[in-house]
C-alpha positions as protocol buffer text, in pm:
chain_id: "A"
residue {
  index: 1
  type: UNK
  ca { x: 3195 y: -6294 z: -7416 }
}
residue {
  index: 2
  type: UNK
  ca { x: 3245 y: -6664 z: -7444 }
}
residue {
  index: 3
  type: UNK
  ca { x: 3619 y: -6627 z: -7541 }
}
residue {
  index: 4
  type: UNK
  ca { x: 3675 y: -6365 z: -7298 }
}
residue {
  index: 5
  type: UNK
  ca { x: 3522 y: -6620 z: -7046 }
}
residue {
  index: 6
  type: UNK
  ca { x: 3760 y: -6893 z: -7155 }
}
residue {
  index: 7
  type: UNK
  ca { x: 4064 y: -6664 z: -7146 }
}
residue {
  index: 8
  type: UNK
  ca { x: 4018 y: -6617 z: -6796 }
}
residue {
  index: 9
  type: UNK
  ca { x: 3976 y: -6948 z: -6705 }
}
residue {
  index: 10
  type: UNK
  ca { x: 4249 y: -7082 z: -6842 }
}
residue {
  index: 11
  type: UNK
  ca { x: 4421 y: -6773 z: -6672 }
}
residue {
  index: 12
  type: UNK
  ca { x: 4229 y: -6901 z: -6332 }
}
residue {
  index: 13
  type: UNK
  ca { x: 4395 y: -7239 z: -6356 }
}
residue {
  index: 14
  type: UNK
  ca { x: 4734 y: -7157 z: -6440 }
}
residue {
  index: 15
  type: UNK
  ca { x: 4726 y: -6930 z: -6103 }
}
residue {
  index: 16
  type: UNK
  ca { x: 4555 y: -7179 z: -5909 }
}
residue {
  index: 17
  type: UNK
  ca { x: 4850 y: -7413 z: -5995 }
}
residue {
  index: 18
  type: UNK
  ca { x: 5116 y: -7149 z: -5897 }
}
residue {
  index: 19
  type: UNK
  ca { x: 4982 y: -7066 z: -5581 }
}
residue {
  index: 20
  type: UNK
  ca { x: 4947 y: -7446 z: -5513 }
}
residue {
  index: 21
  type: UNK
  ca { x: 5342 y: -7512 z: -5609 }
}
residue {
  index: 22
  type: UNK
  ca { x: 5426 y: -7203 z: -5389 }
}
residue {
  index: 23
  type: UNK
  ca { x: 5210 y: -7338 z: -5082 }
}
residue {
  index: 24
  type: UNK
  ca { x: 5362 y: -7678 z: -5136 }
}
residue {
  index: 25
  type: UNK
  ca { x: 5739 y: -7579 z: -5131 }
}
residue {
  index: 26
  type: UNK
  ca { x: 5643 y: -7347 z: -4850 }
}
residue {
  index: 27
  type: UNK
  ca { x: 5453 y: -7591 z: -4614 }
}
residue {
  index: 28
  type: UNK
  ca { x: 5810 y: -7806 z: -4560 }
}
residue {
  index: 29
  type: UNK
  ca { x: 5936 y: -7504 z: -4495 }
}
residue {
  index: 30
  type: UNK
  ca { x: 5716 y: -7410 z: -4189 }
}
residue {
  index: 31
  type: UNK
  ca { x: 5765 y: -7737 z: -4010 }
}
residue {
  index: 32
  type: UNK
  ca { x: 6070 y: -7716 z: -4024 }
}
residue {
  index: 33
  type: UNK
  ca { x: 6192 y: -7338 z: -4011 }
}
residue {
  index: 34
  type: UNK
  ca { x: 6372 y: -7223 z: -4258 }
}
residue {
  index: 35
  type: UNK
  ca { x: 6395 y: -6830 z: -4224 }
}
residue {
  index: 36
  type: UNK
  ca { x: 6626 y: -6789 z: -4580 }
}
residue {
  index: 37
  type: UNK
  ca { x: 6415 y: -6990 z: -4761 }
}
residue {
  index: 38
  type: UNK
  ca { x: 6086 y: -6896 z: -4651 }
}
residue {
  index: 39
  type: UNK
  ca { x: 6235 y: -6515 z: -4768 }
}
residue {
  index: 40
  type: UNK
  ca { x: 6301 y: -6672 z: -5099 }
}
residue {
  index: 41
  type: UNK
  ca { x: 5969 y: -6803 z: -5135 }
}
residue {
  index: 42
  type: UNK
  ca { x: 5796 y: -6428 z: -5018 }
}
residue {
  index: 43
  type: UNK
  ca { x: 5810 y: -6248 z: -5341 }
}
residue {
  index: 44
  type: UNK
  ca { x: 5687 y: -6559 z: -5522 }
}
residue {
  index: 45
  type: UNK
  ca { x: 5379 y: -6616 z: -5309 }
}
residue {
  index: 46
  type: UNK
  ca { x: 5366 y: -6218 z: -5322 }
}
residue {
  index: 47
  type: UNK
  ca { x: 5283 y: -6244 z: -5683 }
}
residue {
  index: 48
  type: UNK
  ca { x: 5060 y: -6548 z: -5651 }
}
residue {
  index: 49
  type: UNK
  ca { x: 4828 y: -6371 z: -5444 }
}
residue {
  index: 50
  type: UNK
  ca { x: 4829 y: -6041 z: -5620 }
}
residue {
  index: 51
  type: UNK
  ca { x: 4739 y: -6248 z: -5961 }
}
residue {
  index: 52
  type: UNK
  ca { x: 4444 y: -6437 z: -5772 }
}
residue {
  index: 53
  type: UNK
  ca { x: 4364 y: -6109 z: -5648 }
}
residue {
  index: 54
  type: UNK
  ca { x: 4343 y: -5944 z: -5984 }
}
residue {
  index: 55
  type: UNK
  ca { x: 4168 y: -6252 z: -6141 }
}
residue {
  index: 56
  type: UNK
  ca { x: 3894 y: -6237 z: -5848 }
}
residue {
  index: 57
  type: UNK
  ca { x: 3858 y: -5844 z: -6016 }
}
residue {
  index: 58
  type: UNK
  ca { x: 3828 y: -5952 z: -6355 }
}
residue {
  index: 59
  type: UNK
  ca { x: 3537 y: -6250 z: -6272 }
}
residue {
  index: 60
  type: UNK
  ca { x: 3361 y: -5980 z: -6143 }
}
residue {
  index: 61
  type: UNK
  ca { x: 3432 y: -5752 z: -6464 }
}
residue {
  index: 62
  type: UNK
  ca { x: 3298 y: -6034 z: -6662 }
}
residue {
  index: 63
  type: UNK
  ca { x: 2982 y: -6095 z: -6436 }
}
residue {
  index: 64
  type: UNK
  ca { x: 2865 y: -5673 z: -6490 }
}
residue {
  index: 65
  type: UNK
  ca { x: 2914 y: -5702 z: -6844 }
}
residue {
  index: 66
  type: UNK
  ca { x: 2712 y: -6007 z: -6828 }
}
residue {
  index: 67
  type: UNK
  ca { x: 2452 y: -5846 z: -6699 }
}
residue {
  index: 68
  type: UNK
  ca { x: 2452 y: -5578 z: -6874 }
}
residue {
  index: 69
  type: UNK
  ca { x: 2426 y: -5768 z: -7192 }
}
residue {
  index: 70
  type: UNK
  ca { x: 2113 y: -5922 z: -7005 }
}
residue {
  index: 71
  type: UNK
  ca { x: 2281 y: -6251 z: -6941 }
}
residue {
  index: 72
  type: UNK
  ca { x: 2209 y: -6230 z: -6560 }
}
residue {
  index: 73
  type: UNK
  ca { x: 2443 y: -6479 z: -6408 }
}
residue {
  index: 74
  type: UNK
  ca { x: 2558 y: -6514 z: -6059 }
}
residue {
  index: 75
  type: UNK
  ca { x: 2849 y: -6682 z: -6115 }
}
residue {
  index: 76
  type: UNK
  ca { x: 3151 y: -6794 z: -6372 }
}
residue {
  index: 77
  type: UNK
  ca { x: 2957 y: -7142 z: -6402 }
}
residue {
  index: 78
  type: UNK
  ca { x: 2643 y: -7044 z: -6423 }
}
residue {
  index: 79
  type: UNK
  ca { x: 2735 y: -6773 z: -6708 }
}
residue {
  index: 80
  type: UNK
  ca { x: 2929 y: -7050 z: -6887 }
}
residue {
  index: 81
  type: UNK
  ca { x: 2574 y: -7242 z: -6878 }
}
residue {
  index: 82
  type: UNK
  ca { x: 2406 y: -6915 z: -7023 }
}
């Protein structure tokens, strides 16, 4: 559990990092409109979201199987305290 735990987050940090280089490269972008490169950025952010998406599936994978290992946590931290 503990690795499994560590996996994802190192896996929550590195997506946390490329959603925060997308929204920076994209926030220029909305001030001053820039249709073609706001398209270029879609699919990026796209995939950003989907990843935070699936990572916001797997915490709560990992919080069941906590629990049903009888490690009752309600969240990432407080399982990493457990």
């Amino acid at each position: 559990m503990k690795t499994e735990v560590l996996q994802f987050l190192e896996q929550l940090t590195d997506a946390q990092h490329r959603m925060i280089d997308v929204l920076q490269r994209k926030q220029p972008l909305l001030v001053r409109p820039d249709n073609e490169a706001l398209a270029s950025l879609n699919g990026e952010e796209k995939i950003a979201v989907s990843t935070m998406q699936s990572l916001v599936a797997r915490r709560e994978e990992l919080l069941e199987s906590a629990r049903l290992n009888n490690l009752h946590s309600e969240s990432i931290e407080t399982l990493c305290a457990v």
